[in-house]
Short mmCIF file of C-alpha atoms in Angstrom, two decimals:
data_model
loop_
_atom_site.label_atom_id
_atom_site.label_comp_id
_atom_site.label_asym_id
_atom_site.label_seq_id
_atom_site.Cartn_x
_atom_site.Cartn_y
_atom_site.Cartn_z
CA VAL A 1 16.39 -14.77 26.35
CA HIS A 2 17.55 -11.21 25.80
CA ALA A 3 19.46 -9.21 28.37
CA ASP A 4 16.76 -6.54 28.60
CA VAL A 5 14.44 -9.20 30.04
CA SER A 6 16.78 -11.66 31.75
CA ASN A 7 18.43 -8.95 33.87
CA GLY A 8 15.07 -8.09 35.41
CA THR A 9 11.82 -9.85 36.10
CA ILE A 10 9.15 -10.65 33.56
CA LYS A 11 6.80 -8.50 35.63
CA ASP A 12 9.12 -5.51 35.26
CA PHE A 13 9.37 -6.12 31.53
CA VAL A 14 5.57 -6.27 31.20
CA GLN A 15 5.20 -3.03 33.14
CA ARG A 16 7.77 -1.31 30.94
CA VAL A 17 6.20 -2.46 27.69
CA ASN A 18 2.70 -1.52 28.82
CA ALA A 19 3.90 1.86 30.04
CA ASP A 20 5.70 2.52 26.77
CA VAL A 21 2.73 1.49 24.63
CA VAL A 22 0.35 3.64 26.67
CA GLY A 23 2.63 6.59 27.22
CA LYS A 24 4.23 6.72 23.81
CA VAL A 25 2.46 4.94 20.96
CA VAL A 26 -1.18 5.48 21.96
CA ASN A 27 -0.27 8.96 23.14
CA ILE A 28 0.59 9.96 19.57
CA ALA A 29 -2.94 9.25 18.38
CA SER A 30 -4.66 10.74 21.41
CA ARG A 31 -2.63 13.96 21.20
CA CYS A 32 -3.51 14.49 17.55
CA ALA A 33 -7.07 13.17 17.35
CA GLY A 34 -8.64 15.88 19.48
CA PHE A 35 -7.36 18.70 17.29
CA LEU A 36 -8.45 16.89 14.14
CA ARG A 37 -11.92 16.31 15.56
CA ARG A 38 -12.45 19.85 16.83
CA GLY A 39 -10.99 21.76 13.92
CA PHE A 40 -11.08 19.53 10.86
CA ASN A 41 -14.05 17.15 11.20
CA ASN A 42 -11.72 14.18 11.72
CA ARG A 43 -10.22 14.63 8.26
CA LEU A 44 -6.47 14.53 7.57
CA ALA A 45 -4.59 17.08 5.48
CA SER A 46 -4.46 16.59 1.71
CA SER A 47 -0.64 16.53 1.66
CA CYS A 48 2.13 15.25 3.94
CA SER A 49 4.18 18.06 5.45
CA GLU A 50 7.00 15.74 6.63
CA PRO A 51 7.60 13.14 3.90
CA GLU A 52 11.22 12.53 4.93
CA LEU A 53 10.29 11.82 8.54
CA LEU A 54 7.53 9.47 7.46
CA GLN A 55 9.88 7.69 5.09
CA THR A 56 12.37 7.17 7.92
CA PHE A 57 9.68 5.33 9.87
CA ILE A 58 8.72 3.24 6.83
CA ALA A 59 12.37 2.38 6.12
CA ALA A 60 12.71 0.89 9.60
CA GLY A 61 10.26 -1.83 8.60
CA ASP A 62 12.88 -4.14 7.12
CA ASP A 63 14.85 -4.34 10.36
CA ILE A 64 11.71 -4.76 12.47
CA ALA A 65 10.45 -7.51 10.15
CA ALA A 66 13.80 -9.25 10.53
CA ARG A 67 13.43 -9.09 14.33
CA TYR A 68 10.06 -10.81 14.08
CA GLU A 69 11.33 -13.41 11.64
CA SER A 70 14.17 -14.22 14.04
CA ARG A 71 11.70 -14.38 16.95
CA GLU A 72 13.47 -11.44 18.61
CA PHE A 73 10.21 -9.92 19.80
CA SER A 74 11.58 -7.86 22.67
CA LYS A 75 14.11 -6.24 20.33
CA ALA A 76 11.35 -5.51 17.81
CA VAL A 77 9.27 -3.78 20.47
CA ARG A 78 12.31 -1.80 21.62
CA ASP A 79 12.88 -0.55 18.05
CA ILE A 80 9.21 0.41 17.70
CA ILE A 81 9.23 2.33 20.97
CA ALA A 82 12.34 4.22 19.83
CA LEU A 83 10.39 5.35 16.77
CA ALA A 84 7.47 6.34 18.98
CA ASP A 85 9.86 8.56 20.94
CA ARG A 86 10.79 10.33 17.70
CA ALA A 87 7.12 10.83 16.81
CA ASN A 88 6.39 12.35 20.20
CA GLN A 89 9.45 14.58 19.91
CA TYR A 90 8.10 15.83 16.58
CA ILE A 91 4.76 16.72 18.18
CA ASP A 92 6.48 18.33 21.18
CA GLN A 93 8.64 20.40 18.85
CA HIS A 94 5.68 21.83 16.92
CA LYS A 95 3.30 22.15 19.89
CA PRO A 96 -0.11 22.04 18.17
CA TRP A 97 -1.77 22.93 21.49
CA VAL A 98 0.02 26.28 21.34
CA LEU A 99 -0.55 26.81 17.62
CA ALA A 100 -4.25 26.10 18.00
CA LYS A 101 -4.70 29.18 20.19
CA ASP A 102 -4.42 31.34 17.06
CA PRO A 103 -6.87 30.55 14.23
CA ALA A 104 -4.27 31.79 11.75
CA ASN A 105 -2.22 28.68 12.52
CA ALA A 106 -4.97 26.25 11.53
CA ASP A 107 -3.07 24.87 8.53
CA GLN A 108 0.00 24.18 10.68
CA VAL A 109 -2.08 22.40 13.31
CA HIS A 110 -3.69 20.31 10.58
CA ALA A 111 -0.31 19.43 9.07
CA VAL A 112 1.35 18.47 12.37
CA CYS A 113 -1.54 16.33 13.57
CA SER A 114 -1.98 14.66 10.18
CA THR A 115 1.70 13.73 10.18
CA GLY A 116 1.36 12.42 13.72
CA ILE A 117 -1.51 10.15 12.71
CA ASN A 118 0.45 8.79 9.76
CA LEU A 119 3.41 8.04 12.02
CA PHE A 120 1.04 6.33 14.45
CA ARG A 121 -0.32 4.21 11.60
CA VAL A 122 3.17 2.95 10.71
CA LEU A 123 3.89 2.11 14.35
CA MET A 124 0.63 0.18 14.64
CA ILE A 125 1.51 -1.85 11.55
CA TYR A 126 4.71 -2.82 13.34
CA LEU A 127 2.88 -3.64 16.58
CA LYS A 128 0.08 -5.63 14.97
CA PRO A 129 1.91 -9.00 15.22
CA VAL A 130 2.20 -8.66 19.00
CA LEU A 131 -0.88 -6.55 19.82
CA PRO A 132 -3.54 -7.72 17.34
CA ARG A 133 -6.54 -6.57 19.36
CA MET A 134 -5.13 -3.10 19.76
CA ALA A 135 -4.39 -3.07 16.03
CA ASP A 136 -8.02 -3.98 15.30
CA LYS A 137 -9.15 -0.98 17.31
CA ALA A 138 -6.62 1.22 15.54
CA GLU A 139 -7.89 0.05 12.15
CA THR A 140 -11.40 1.11 13.16
CA PHE A 141 -10.12 4.53 14.27
CA LEU A 142 -7.99 5.00 11.16
CA GLN A 143 -10.57 3.46 8.81
CA THR A 144 -7.81 1.69 6.93
CA SER A 145 -5.94 -1.61 6.91
CA LEU A 146 -2.80 -2.11 8.97
CA ASP A 147 -1.49 -4.78 6.62
CA TRP A 148 2.28 -4.70 6.25
CA THR A 149 1.94 -4.76 2.45
CA ALA A 150 0.32 -1.30 2.67
CA LEU A 151 3.15 0.11 4.77
CA GLU A 152 4.15 2.81 2.27
CA GLN A 153 0.64 4.16 1.92
CA THR A 154 0.09 7.68 3.26
CA LEU A 155 -3.33 8.73 4.50
CA LEU A 156 -4.19 11.98 2.73
CA ASP A 157 -7.52 13.83 2.82
CA HIS A 158 -8.73 10.79 4.76
CA GLU A 159 -11.53 10.70 7.30
CA LEU A 160 -10.97 9.15 10.73
CA GLN A 161 -13.45 7.69 13.15
CA ALA A 162 -13.80 9.32 16.55
CA PHE A 163 -10.87 8.34 18.75
CA THR A 164 -11.57 5.86 21.55
CA PRO A 165 -9.15 4.21 24.01
CA LEU A 166 -7.05 1.69 22.10
CA LEU A 167 -4.83 -0.16 24.51
CA THR A 168 -5.31 -3.74 25.60
CA ARG A 169 -2.45 -4.67 27.91
CA ILE A 170 -0.26 -7.74 27.75
CA ASP A 171 0.39 -9.88 30.81
CA ALA A 172 3.28 -11.87 32.25
CA LYS A 173 2.08 -15.23 30.89
CA GLN A 174 2.07 -13.86 27.36
CA VAL A 175 5.58 -12.43 27.76
CA ALA A 176 6.77 -15.77 29.12
CA ALA A 177 5.37 -17.42 25.99
CA ILE A 178 7.29 -14.93 23.83
CA LEU A 179 10.54 -15.63 25.66
CA ASP A 180 10.01 -19.37 25.38
CA ALA A 181 9.47 -18.98 21.64
CA GLU A 182 12.69 -16.97 21.38
CA ARG A 183 14.60 -19.67 23.26
CA GLN A 184 13.23 -22.44 21.09
CA ALA A 185 14.04 -20.44 17.95
CA ALA A 186 17.62 -19.93 19.13
CA GLU A 187 18.04 -23.63 19.81
CA ALA A 188 16.69 -24.52 16.38
CA ALA A 189 18.50 -21.76 14.50
CA ASP A 190 20.94 -24.11 12.84
CA VAL A 191 18.20 -26.25 11.31
CA GLN A 192 15.35 -23.80 10.84
CA SER A 193 15.26 -21.10 8.19
CA ALA A 194 13.51 -17.82 8.83
CA PRO A 195 10.05 -17.38 7.23
CA ALA A 196 9.64 -15.02 4.29
CA LYS A 197 8.90 -11.40 5.13
CA PRO A 198 5.45 -11.30 3.44
CA ALA A 199 4.23 -14.06 5.75
CA THR A 200 5.35 -12.01 8.74
CA ALA A 201 3.59 -8.98 7.36
CA LYS A 202 0.20 -10.61 6.91
CA LYS A 203 -0.11 -12.46 10.21
CA ALA A 204 1.58 -12.66 13.57
CA PRO A 205 4.56 -15.04 13.48
CA GLU A 206 4.14 -18.14 15.59
CA GLY A 207 5.10 -17.43 19.17
CA THR A 208 3.92 -13.81 19.16
CA ILE A 209 1.12 -12.57 21.34
CA GLY A 210 -2.08 -13.78 19.72
CA SER A 211 -4.40 -11.88 22.07
CA GLU A 212 -4.14 -9.37 24.86
CA ILE A 213 -6.11 -8.92 28.02
#
């Protein structure tokens, strides 16, 4: 069991994860979707204005996959939330809600929000093993697969569905199951080899959250 959970209660951990997913990951999509719906008919820009930032998010996939393969689920979620912080900082820096007040800034608004949606897509690929229902909803919104093998794909000139609330929260029992899986994996580490990355990418590793409430 990791220190970030064992030093507090499972309830506190659940509240923190749920707050982070709502306030950070889902917030990225909700902040961008409104501008794209009102000004651009739910269609993303035809080019990526921040390819280096997007590549940084994609490059983090190897470490996050390794967390899952080692059954270090709480560490994987912590890494994903750190990326979500960066995505929200990017949106805060460019302030599309301010840019949108002047029609002359339409291209900038389109670029910022399109980048935000692509960052959100990468984060949802990473969260799919532990939040599969939420990922299903995100796939409907994005109209694209969240399969790990498509991680490096960028959505360009791509139409979105109307944004609807995405989050389905986890509960304490599910977190307890995660922690139990981590403990069992640690005990068996000397005799059990980690699964191959592609298997992790295509389905949730055993011991992850299979459904959310």
